[in-house]
């Protein structure tokens, strides 16, 4: 039985006035959680549901949204409350009506992301772990970006791939890549920028006024190039977005090479989440990267 009565009661406590769920509408598009729009007392909220053991995932997402909101750059749906019962965990968010984007909106997204990337921390990582998809994303802090990327991003994903049975060339060349990782950062000292962390086309949109908003983050502090690289991995971002970003915050010349290094993390994660169909792509990316340092 879905926990709408419990969610309604928790919303009431959070907003300080009575609220009861009168109408529930399922919203498609997500592959991890069940999403719903709930209505009652002339108010709307967005609710994500999953199994009870996923509460920590929702807690981390709420913290990530609050982190981005605190930067005063890009708009996010504000988290209201979260909880669980024996069967379900939930996250209640501000409901934002979405509209169509425009060239101006795409440019505003680029400028807003650049501004968010100027919001920085002393160390790479974050105050808590979160998830990338459903995979644990370890955010232990480090003063070295190369060490962080080696240990908590590529190294961790390669370890998961080994556990999942993906051995051979992927592991042997993956180890070579980890050993030579520092060569990709020669002369580069990235700042620890606030990152969305999972910035593909399904995780941004525009509000009713055409202004950009982002959601479903996997927040941490790291090299800003990782966010830009992911926007190029699956497409869906306009020329106006990239032009506005680069004009506001130009990229270093070595980005073209590091783009593959950063997107390898997401392809390895897709391999671990969705299976062998991503193995060849991961191996090709590793081979390309190794050829850059020979």
Coordinates of C-alpha atoms in Angstrom, one line a residue, residues 5 22 40 43 52 55-56 74 103 134 141 151 162 166 170 175 188 247 249 257 263 275-276:
X5 CA -1.4 9.3 4.3
X22 CA -6.4 14.3 -2.6
X40 CA -4.4 18.7 -2.0
X43 CA -1.2 22.8 -3.3
X52 CA 12.6 1.6 2.2
X55 CA 16.1 6.5 2.2
X56 CA 19.8 7.4 2.4
X74 CA 20.9 27.7 -10.9
X103 CA 18.1 30.3 -27.1
X134 CA 21.9 3.5 -8.1
X141 CA 37.6 14.4 0.6
X151 CA 40.7 6.2 -6.1
X162 CA 35.9 -6.8 -11.7
X166 CA 34.4 -7.9 -16.4
X170 CA 39.4 -3.9 -19.4
X175 CA 45.4 -0.6 -14.3
X188 CA 46.7 21.8 -14.5
X247 CA 32.4 33.0 -22.8
X249 CA 34.3 30.6 -18.0
X257 CA 41.7 14.9 -24.0
X263 CA 33.3 10.3 -19.4
X275 CA 25.6 -4.8 -18.6
X276 CA 28.1 -5.9 -21.2

